[in-house]
Coordinates of C-alpha atoms and ligand atoms in Angstrom, one line a residue:
M290 CA 148.8 157.9 28.7
N291 CA 151.1 159.8 26.3
P292 CA 150.0 163.2 25.0
Q293 CA 149.4 162.0 21.4
T294 CA 146.9 159.3 22.6
L295 CA 145.1 161.8 24.8
L296 CA 144.9 164.2 21.9
L297 CA 143.5 161.5 19.7
I298 CA 140.9 160.6 22.3
L299 CA 139.8 164.2 22.6
L300 CA 139.6 164.5 18.9
L301 CA 137.5 161.4 18.5
L302 CA 135.2 162.1 21.5
P303 CA 132.8 164.4 19.7
A304 CA 132.5 161.8 16.8
A305 CA 131.9 159.0 19.3
R306 CA 129.2 161.1 21.1
A307 CA 127.5 162.0 17.8
F308 CA 127.5 158.3 16.9
Q309 CA 125.8 157.6 20.2
F310 CA 123.2 160.3 19.7
T311 CA 122.3 158.9 16.4
R312 CA 122.0 155.3 17.7
M313 CA 119.8 156.5 20.5
A314 CA 117.6 158.6 18.2
Q315 CA 117.3 155.7 15.7
Y316 CA 116.4 153.3 18.5
V317 CA 113.7 155.6 19.9
D318 CA 112.3 156.4 16.5
S319 CA 112.0 152.7 15.6
H320 CA 110.3 151.8 18.9
Q321 CA 107.6 154.4 18.5
E322 CA 104.8 151.8 18.1
E323 CA 105.9 149.9 21.2
Y324 CA 105.7 153.2 23.2
V325 CA 102.2 153.9 21.9
E326 CA 101.0 150.4 22.8
A327 CA 102.4 150.8 26.3
L328 CA 100.5 154.0 26.6
R329 CA 97.4 152.3 25.3
D330 CA 97.6 149.7 28.0
W331 CA 98.0 152.3 30.8
V332 CA 95.2 154.6 29.5
A333 CA 92.9 151.6 29.5
I334 CA 93.1 151.4 33.3
E335 CA 90.6 153.8 34.9
S336 CA 92.9 154.9 37.6
D337 CA 90.6 157.8 38.7
S338 CA 91.8 158.8 42.2
S339 CA 88.8 160.9 42.9
N340 CA 86.3 158.1 42.6
V341 CA 86.2 155.7 45.5
L342 CA 84.6 153.0 43.2
K343 CA 87.7 153.1 41.0
R344 CA 90.1 152.4 43.9
P345 CA 90.6 148.8 42.8
D346 CA 91.7 150.0 39.3
L347 CA 94.1 152.4 41.0
H348 CA 95.6 149.6 43.0
H349 CA 95.9 147.6 39.8
M350 CA 97.6 150.5 38.0
M351 CA 100.3 150.7 40.7
E352 CA 101.0 147.0 40.3
V353 CA 101.3 147.4 36.6
V354 CA 103.8 150.2 36.9
A355 CA 105.8 148.2 39.5
Q356 CA 105.8 145.1 37.2
K357 CA 107.1 147.1 34.2
L358 CA 110.0 148.4 36.2
R359 CA 110.7 145.0 37.7
L360 CA 110.9 143.4 34.3
M361 CA 113.5 146.1 33.4
G362 CA 115.6 144.9 36.3
G363 CA 115.0 147.8 38.6
T364 CA 115.1 147.6 42.3
V365 CA 111.4 148.1 42.9
E366 CA 109.2 148.6 46.0
L367 CA 105.5 149.1 46.4
V368 CA 105.5 151.3 49.5
D369 CA 102.4 151.1 51.7
I370 CA 101.4 154.7 52.6
G371 CA 98.4 153.8 54.7
E372 CA 94.8 154.9 54.6
Q373 CA 92.7 157.8 53.8
E374 CA 89.6 159.1 55.6
L375 CA 86.9 160.5 53.3
P376 CA 84.7 163.5 54.4
N377 CA 81.9 161.0 55.1
G378 CA 84.1 159.0 57.5
Q379 CA 84.8 156.1 55.1
I380 CA 88.3 154.7 55.4
L381 CA 90.0 153.6 52.2
A382 CA 93.5 152.1 51.5
L383 CA 95.7 154.5 49.6
P384 CA 97.3 153.3 46.4
K385 CA 100.9 152.2 47.1
V386 CA 103.7 154.4 45.9
V387 CA 106.1 152.7 43.4
T388 CA 109.8 153.4 44.0
A389 CA 112.5 152.1 41.7
Q390 CA 116.2 152.4 41.2
F391 CA 118.4 151.8 38.2
G392 CA 122.1 152.0 38.9
N393 CA 123.9 152.8 42.2
D394 CA 127.2 153.9 41.0
T395 CA 128.5 156.3 43.6
S396 CA 130.7 158.1 41.1
K397 CA 127.5 159.2 39.2
H398 CA 124.8 161.7 40.0
T399 CA 121.4 160.3 41.0
V400 CA 118.3 161.8 39.5
C401 CA 114.9 161.2 40.9
V402 CA 112.0 161.2 38.4
Y403 CA 108.6 161.9 40.0
G404 CA 105.3 161.3 38.2
H405 CA 101.8 160.0 38.8
V406 CA 99.5 157.5 37.1
D407 CA 96.2 158.5 38.6
V408 CA 93.8 160.5 36.5
Q409 CA 90.8 162.8 36.7
P410 CA 87.3 161.4 35.9
A411 CA 86.3 161.1 32.3
K412 CA 83.1 159.9 30.6
L413 CA 82.2 159.7 26.9
E414 CA 79.0 161.6 27.7
D415 CA 81.1 164.5 29.1
G416 CA 81.6 165.4 25.4
W417 CA 84.6 163.2 24.4
N418 CA 84.8 162.4 20.7
T419 CA 86.3 159.0 21.5
D420 CA 86.2 156.6 24.4
P421 CA 88.5 158.2 27.0
Y422 CA 89.9 154.9 28.1
N423 CA 90.6 153.6 24.6
L424 CA 93.7 155.4 23.3
T425 CA 92.8 156.7 19.8
E426 CA 95.1 158.2 17.3
I427 CA 93.9 161.1 15.1
N428 CA 96.3 163.1 13.0
G429 CA 99.3 162.1 15.2
H430 CA 97.6 162.9 18.4
L431 CA 96.9 160.2 20.9
Y432 CA 93.6 160.8 22.7
G433 CA 92.8 159.3 26.1
R434 CA 92.3 160.2 29.7
G435 CA 95.7 160.5 31.3
A436 CA 97.6 160.5 28.0
S437 CA 99.3 163.8 28.8
D438 CA 98.6 164.0 32.5
N439 CA 100.7 162.1 33.3
K440 CA 100.9 158.6 31.9
A441 CA 102.9 159.3 28.6
P442 CA 105.5 161.5 30.4
V443 CA 106.1 158.8 33.0
L444 CA 106.3 156.1 30.3
A445 CA 108.7 158.3 28.3
W446 CA 111.1 158.4 31.2
I447 CA 110.8 154.6 31.7
H448 CA 111.4 154.0 28.0
A449 CA 114.4 156.3 28.1
V450 CA 116.0 154.1 30.7
G451 CA 114.9 151.1 28.6
A452 CA 116.6 152.5 25.5
Y453 CA 119.9 152.7 27.3
Q454 CA 119.5 149.2 28.4
A455 CA 118.6 147.9 25.0
L456 CA 121.6 149.6 23.4
H457 CA 123.9 148.4 26.2
M458 CA 124.8 152.0 26.8
D459 CA 125.8 153.0 30.4
L460 CA 123.2 155.2 32.0
P461 CA 125.0 158.6 32.5
V462 CA 123.3 158.9 35.9
N463 CA 121.7 156.6 38.5
V464 CA 117.9 157.0 38.0
K465 CA 115.3 156.6 40.7
F466 CA 111.6 156.7 40.2
V467 CA 108.8 157.8 42.6
I468 CA 105.4 157.1 41.0
E469 CA 102.2 157.7 42.9
G470 CA 98.5 157.3 42.4
M471 CA 96.9 160.2 44.4
E472 CA 98.4 163.3 42.7
E473 CA 95.1 164.5 41.3
T474 CA 93.5 164.6 44.8
G475 CA 96.4 166.1 46.7
S476 CA 99.0 163.4 47.0
N477 CA 97.6 162.0 50.2
G478 CA 100.2 160.0 52.2
L479 CA 103.1 161.0 50.0
D480 CA 104.5 163.8 52.2
A481 CA 104.8 161.3 55.1
M482 CA 106.5 158.7 52.9
I483 CA 109.1 161.2 51.7
L484 CA 109.8 162.3 55.3
A485 CA 110.1 158.7 56.4
Q486 CA 112.5 157.9 53.6
R487 CA 114.5 161.1 53.6
N488 CA 117.6 159.4 55.0
T489 CA 117.2 156.2 53.0
F490 CA 115.7 156.3 49.5
F491 CA 116.2 160.1 49.1
S492 CA 119.6 160.3 50.8
D493 CA 121.7 160.2 47.6
V494 CA 119.3 162.0 45.3
D495 CA 121.0 165.0 43.7
Y496 CA 118.0 166.5 42.0
I497 CA 114.4 165.9 41.1
I498 CA 112.8 166.0 37.7
I499 CA 109.1 166.3 37.1
S500 CA 107.4 166.2 33.7
D501 CA 103.8 167.0 34.4
C502 CA 103.0 170.1 32.5
G503 CA 103.1 171.7 29.0
W504 CA 104.9 174.2 26.9
L505 CA 103.2 177.6 26.7
S506 CA 103.7 178.2 23.0
R507 CA 105.6 176.6 20.1
R508 CA 108.8 177.4 21.9
P509 CA 110.2 174.6 24.3
A510 CA 110.0 175.5 27.9
L511 CA 111.4 174.7 31.4
T512 CA 109.1 175.2 34.3
Y513 CA 110.3 176.7 37.6
G514 CA 107.1 177.1 39.6
T515 CA 103.7 175.7 40.3
R516 CA 100.7 177.2 42.1
G517 CA 99.4 175.3 45.1
N518 CA 95.8 174.5 45.8
C519 CA 93.3 174.7 48.6
Y520 CA 90.2 172.7 47.8
F521 CA 87.0 173.4 49.8
F522 CA 83.6 171.8 50.4
A523 CA 80.9 174.1 51.6
E524 CA 77.9 172.0 52.6
V525 CA 74.5 173.6 53.2
K526 CA 71.9 171.4 54.9
G527 CA 68.2 172.3 55.3
P528 CA 65.0 170.2 55.2
K529 CA 65.2 166.5 56.1
Q530 CA 64.7 165.4 52.5
D531 CA 64.3 166.8 49.0
L532 CA 61.0 168.7 48.5
H533 CA 58.6 169.4 45.7
S534 CA 59.2 173.0 44.7
G535 CA 55.6 173.7 43.8
V536 CA 54.3 172.3 47.1
Y537 CA 57.1 173.7 49.4
G538 CA 58.6 176.6 47.3
G539 CA 58.0 179.9 49.1
S540 CA 57.7 178.2 52.5
V541 CA 61.2 177.0 53.1
I542 CA 64.6 178.8 52.9
E543 CA 66.3 176.8 50.2
P544 CA 69.9 175.4 50.8
M545 CA 70.8 175.9 47.1
T546 CA 69.9 179.6 47.3
D547 CA 72.1 180.0 50.3
L548 CA 74.9 178.1 48.7
I549 CA 74.8 180.1 45.5
G550 CA 74.8 183.3 47.5
I551 CA 77.9 182.4 49.5
L552 CA 79.7 181.0 46.5
D553 CA 79.0 184.3 44.6
S554 CA 80.7 186.2 47.4
L555 CA 84.1 184.6 46.8
I556 CA 85.2 186.4 43.7
S557 CA 84.0 189.4 41.7
P558 CA 83.2 189.2 37.9
S559 CA 86.5 190.9 37.2
G560 CA 88.4 188.2 39.1
K561 CA 89.0 190.1 42.4
I562 CA 89.1 187.7 45.4
Q563 CA 86.8 189.0 48.1
I564 CA 88.0 186.9 51.0
P565 CA 89.8 189.3 53.4
G566 CA 93.6 188.6 53.8
I567 CA 94.1 186.5 50.6
R568 CA 95.3 189.2 48.2
E569 CA 97.3 190.9 51.0
A570 CA 99.5 187.7 51.4
V571 CA 100.6 187.6 47.8
A572 CA 104.3 188.4 47.1
P573 CA 104.5 191.6 45.0
L574 CA 105.4 191.3 41.3
T575 CA 109.1 192.4 41.0
D576 CA 110.5 194.4 38.0
E577 CA 112.7 191.4 37.3
E578 CA 109.7 189.1 37.0
W579 CA 107.8 191.6 34.9
K580 CA 110.8 191.6 32.5
M581 CA 110.9 187.8 32.4
Y582 CA 107.2 187.6 31.5
Q583 CA 107.7 190.3 28.9
D584 CA 110.3 188.2 27.1
I585 CA 108.3 185.0 27.0
E586 CA 106.9 183.8 23.7
F587 CA 103.1 183.8 24.1
D588 CA 100.5 184.7 21.5
L589 CA 97.4 185.9 23.3
E590 CA 95.2 185.6 20.2
N591 CA 96.3 182.0 19.6
Y592 CA 95.7 181.2 23.3
K593 CA 92.2 182.8 23.1
N594 CA 91.3 180.9 20.0
K595 CA 92.6 177.6 21.2
T596 CA 90.7 178.0 24.5
G597 CA 87.6 178.9 22.6
V598 CA 86.7 182.1 24.5
S599 CA 85.8 185.5 23.0
Q600 CA 87.6 187.5 25.7
L601 CA 90.3 186.9 28.3
M602 CA 90.4 188.3 31.8
Y603 CA 93.4 190.5 30.8
D604 CA 94.3 191.8 27.3
N605 CA 98.1 192.1 27.8
K606 CA 100.7 189.3 28.0
V607 CA 102.3 190.2 31.3
D608 CA 99.0 190.6 33.3
L609 CA 97.6 187.4 31.8
L610 CA 100.7 185.3 32.6
A611 CA 101.0 186.8 36.1
H612 CA 97.4 185.9 36.8
M613 CA 97.8 182.4 35.5
W614 CA 101.0 181.7 37.5
R615 CA 101.7 184.0 40.4
Y616 CA 98.4 185.4 41.6
P617 CA 95.7 183.3 43.4
T618 CA 92.4 182.6 41.8
V619 CA 89.1 181.0 42.9
S620 CA 87.4 178.4 40.7
I621 CA 84.0 176.9 41.4
H622 CA 83.9 173.3 40.3
G623 CA 80.5 171.9 41.0
I624 CA 77.6 171.3 43.4
E625 CA 77.1 167.8 44.8
G626 CA 73.4 167.1 45.5
A627 CA 72.2 169.5 42.8
F628 CA 70.1 168.3 39.9
S629 CA 72.3 168.2 36.8
D630 CA 70.8 165.6 34.6
P631 CA 69.0 166.4 31.4
G632 CA 65.3 167.2 31.9
T633 CA 63.2 169.4 34.2
K634 CA 63.1 167.9 37.6
T635 CA 61.5 170.4 40.0
V636 CA 63.0 169.4 43.3
I637 CA 64.3 171.6 46.1
P638 CA 67.5 169.7 47.1
A639 CA 67.7 169.2 50.9
K640 CA 71.5 169.2 51.1
V641 CA 74.0 170.7 48.6
T642 CA 77.8 170.8 48.7
G643 CA 79.6 173.5 46.8
K644 CA 83.1 172.6 45.7
F645 CA 85.7 175.3 44.9
S646 CA 89.4 175.7 45.0
I647 CA 91.8 178.6 45.5
R648 CA 95.2 178.3 43.7
Q649 CA 98.0 179.2 46.1
V650 CA 101.0 181.4 45.4
P651 CA 104.0 182.7 47.4
N652 CA 103.5 183.8 50.3
M653 CA 100.2 182.2 51.0
D654 CA 99.9 179.5 53.6
P655 CA 97.1 176.9 53.2
A656 CA 96.6 176.7 57.0
V657 CA 95.9 180.4 57.1
V658 CA 93.8 180.3 54.0
K659 CA 91.6 177.6 55.6
T660 CA 90.8 179.9 58.5
Q661 CA 90.3 182.9 56.3
V662 CA 87.9 181.1 54.0
T663 CA 86.0 179.4 56.8
D664 CA 85.5 182.6 58.8
Y665 CA 84.5 184.6 55.7
L666 CA 81.9 182.1 54.5
H667 CA 80.4 181.8 57.9
S668 CA 80.2 185.6 58.2
V669 CA 78.5 185.9 54.7
F670 CA 76.2 183.1 55.6
G671 CA 75.4 184.6 59.0
K672 CA 74.2 187.8 57.3
R673 CA 71.6 185.8 55.4
K674 CA 69.9 184.9 58.7
S675 CA 69.2 181.4 57.3
P676 CA 68.0 178.5 59.5
N677 CA 70.0 176.1 57.3
K678 CA 73.4 174.8 58.5
L679 CA 76.7 175.5 56.8
K680 CA 79.8 173.3 57.2
V681 CA 83.1 174.3 55.5
S682 CA 85.9 171.8 55.1
M683 CA 89.3 172.0 53.3
V684 CA 90.1 168.7 51.7
I685 CA 93.3 169.6 49.9
G686 CA 95.9 172.1 51.1
A687 CA 98.9 172.0 48.7
K688 CA 101.5 174.7 48.9
P689 CA 103.0 176.5 45.9
W690 CA 106.5 175.7 44.6
L691 CA 109.1 178.0 43.2
A692 CA 112.7 177.1 42.2
N693 CA 115.8 179.2 41.9
T694 CA 116.4 179.4 38.1
Q695 CA 120.1 180.3 38.8
H696 CA 120.8 176.8 39.9
P697 CA 123.1 174.8 37.6
L698 CA 120.2 172.3 37.1
Y699 CA 118.5 174.9 35.0
E700 CA 121.6 175.5 32.9
A701 CA 121.7 171.8 32.3
G702 CA 118.0 171.9 31.3
K703 CA 118.6 174.7 28.9
A704 CA 121.6 173.0 27.3
A705 CA 119.5 169.8 26.9
V706 CA 116.6 171.7 25.2
N707 CA 119.1 173.5 23.1
K708 CA 120.7 170.3 22.0
V709 CA 117.3 168.9 20.9
F710 CA 115.6 171.9 19.5
N711 CA 118.4 174.4 18.6
V712 CA 116.7 177.1 20.6
D713 CA 116.7 178.3 24.2
P714 CA 113.7 177.4 26.2
D715 CA 111.4 179.9 27.8
L716 CA 111.5 179.8 31.6
I717 CA 107.8 179.5 32.6
R718 CA 105.7 178.9 35.6
E719 CA 102.6 176.6 35.8
G720 CA 99.2 177.6 37.1
G721 CA 98.3 174.1 38.1
T722 CA 99.6 172.2 41.1
I723 CA 102.0 169.5 41.8
P724 CA 101.1 169.0 45.4
I725 CA 104.3 167.2 46.4
A726 CA 106.8 169.6 44.7
R727 CA 107.2 171.8 47.7
T728 CA 107.7 168.9 50.0
F729 CA 110.4 167.4 47.8
Q730 CA 112.2 170.7 47.9
D731 CA 111.8 171.3 51.6
V732 CA 112.5 167.8 52.8
T733 CA 115.3 166.7 50.5
G734 CA 116.8 170.2 50.2
K735 CA 117.4 169.4 46.5
S736 CA 116.6 171.4 43.5
I737 CA 113.7 170.5 41.2
I738 CA 113.2 171.1 37.5
M739 CA 110.0 170.6 35.5
I740 CA 110.6 169.6 31.9
P741 CA 107.4 169.8 30.0
I742 CA 106.6 167.7 27.0
G743 CA 103.0 168.4 26.4
G744 CA 101.2 171.3 24.7
F745 CA 99.1 173.9 26.6
D746 CA 96.1 172.6 24.6
D747 CA 96.5 169.0 25.6
G748 CA 93.2 169.2 27.4
L749 CA 94.3 168.1 30.8
H750 CA 91.3 167.3 33.1
S751 CA 89.1 168.2 30.1
Q752 CA 87.4 166.4 27.2
N753 CA 89.6 165.0 24.5
E754 CA 92.9 165.0 26.5
K755 CA 95.7 164.1 24.1
M756 CA 99.5 163.7 23.8
S757 CA 101.3 164.0 20.5
R758 CA 103.3 161.1 19.3
L759 CA 106.2 163.4 18.7
D760 CA 106.1 164.7 22.2
I761 CA 106.7 161.2 23.5
L762 CA 109.8 160.9 21.4
S763 CA 111.2 164.4 22.0
F764 CA 110.9 163.9 25.7
I765 CA 113.2 161.0 25.8
M766 CA 115.7 162.8 23.7
I767 CA 115.7 166.0 25.6
H768 CA 116.4 164.2 28.8
F769 CA 119.1 162.0 27.7
L770 CA 121.0 164.5 25.6
K771 CA 121.8 161.9 23.0
L772 CA 120.7 163.5 19.9
Q773 CA 122.0 164.4 16.5
K774 CA 123.3 167.9 16.5
N775 CA 121.1 169.3 13.8
N776 CA 117.6 168.8 15.0
K777 CA 115.8 171.6 13.2
H778 CA 113.5 169.1 11.5
R779 CA 112.4 167.5 14.7
R780 CA 111.8 170.9 16.3
E781 CA 109.5 171.9 13.4
Q782 CA 107.6 168.7 13.8
N783 CA 107.2 169.4 17.5
Q784 CA 106.1 172.9 16.9
H785 CA 103.4 171.6 14.8
A786 CA 102.4 169.0 17.3
C787 CA 102.0 171.7 20.0
L788 CA 100.0 174.1 18.0
Ligands
LIG204 C1 99.3 171.2 35.0 C2 99.3 170.5 36.3 C3 100.6 170.9 37.0 C4 99.2 169.0 36.1 C5 99.0 168.2 37.3 N1 99.0 166.8 37.1 C6 97.6 168.5 37.9 O1 96.6 168.5 37.2 N2 97.6 168.7 39.2 C7 96.4 168.9 39.9 C8 95.8 170.3 39.7 O2 94.6 170.5 40.0 O3 96.5 171.2 39.3

């Protein structure tokens, strides 16, 4: 090629790229309704992984995902990951994991997108304003269980590949998908699958992208760490059946009283974990980290108002962020066997199971935490001199994940965000857990980046979970770097959506 032709190509390249950005943006904008309808179909499936009665829906959900990817021409597999044994001994088939591949050009990088399509439980009577399984749009927000966590982000990725296909544009990278149905309950069976496919499906993966979290503020974010989670059941068993509290109250030592006593010993009112050894294991906060947190955009007042509390555990930004992301915490979730319906039943429950979890951070080890918690609860229980029986079991043991933000992947992520929003993203951590993130990193040796598209107030696991329409669009655009240069307008819209 002569130098004049080369010069001409180089001069025309930016214009050609800009043209592509515009085509992609126009395509995505004009297919918004289709994306919303796809989300509606997925939200309608009650793929609740924590409810054994919903397991058929979960199996169906995985089939639906596989079929969507097959119709797009991907190489799709539904990988059988075996069975799960429940604490009561029941054996249940795990939902299959969907793997898919688009493109296998060895001259290109291969990215692996991980996501999940199982959800947390949701009932209208929990306080939802709309039916949780009927996607409902109000003021540009799409309400439904799983809308943000994690069905819309998974769909957004799939639609991004679809947009390339529809526009007959070459995918800039090979794209692989790993989509599972047990994330919300600890990703059972997925570790083993990744290990088994380490030298096959994962052998050519260059990096892993997860979009299962939210921005912290109006500023776009990239996420470089998640807390892990150890989830415990503490069962206290007493009389052979429930008893009338008037007839038996005062004569028996009540399991519920024992349970409340031991649960109360886990954490102090000011948030200090009382279990020996837990706080000692935590990596100390470095000056560098402190500085990073200090620079992050985060409005405590707004966070407080959006959360609907009158006071937060800490009144300064750095302490609050550190305790959300890089210190452990204990949360008590519920008591199975306890009376919780409306009304005034006066029973003494014979058997109650307290459920609580401890978020894990570097350098905690779930195996060690299991022993620390079990020993501690038995010692507290022992001091009560109760005739009741205590059984402690750990049902989820997910490790924390932390990435090196100096990796070029994060530079690419920053550039992509900058391209879309004309602003550098905040580098943030996530207090929630992606149980498989650490396994991906350890087994494949590849770098992981989390690219959030939701807002911190999307209501994950809560009533009125939502995803903004604009977030669905921006997601696709961020990742595929095919946008108009001047995106100020879109950024402002997204700021609004994430308020
Ligand atoms: C914000 C989390 C990382 C979202 C994730 N899907 C999740 O909810 N994981 C389970 C958990 O309890 O954190």
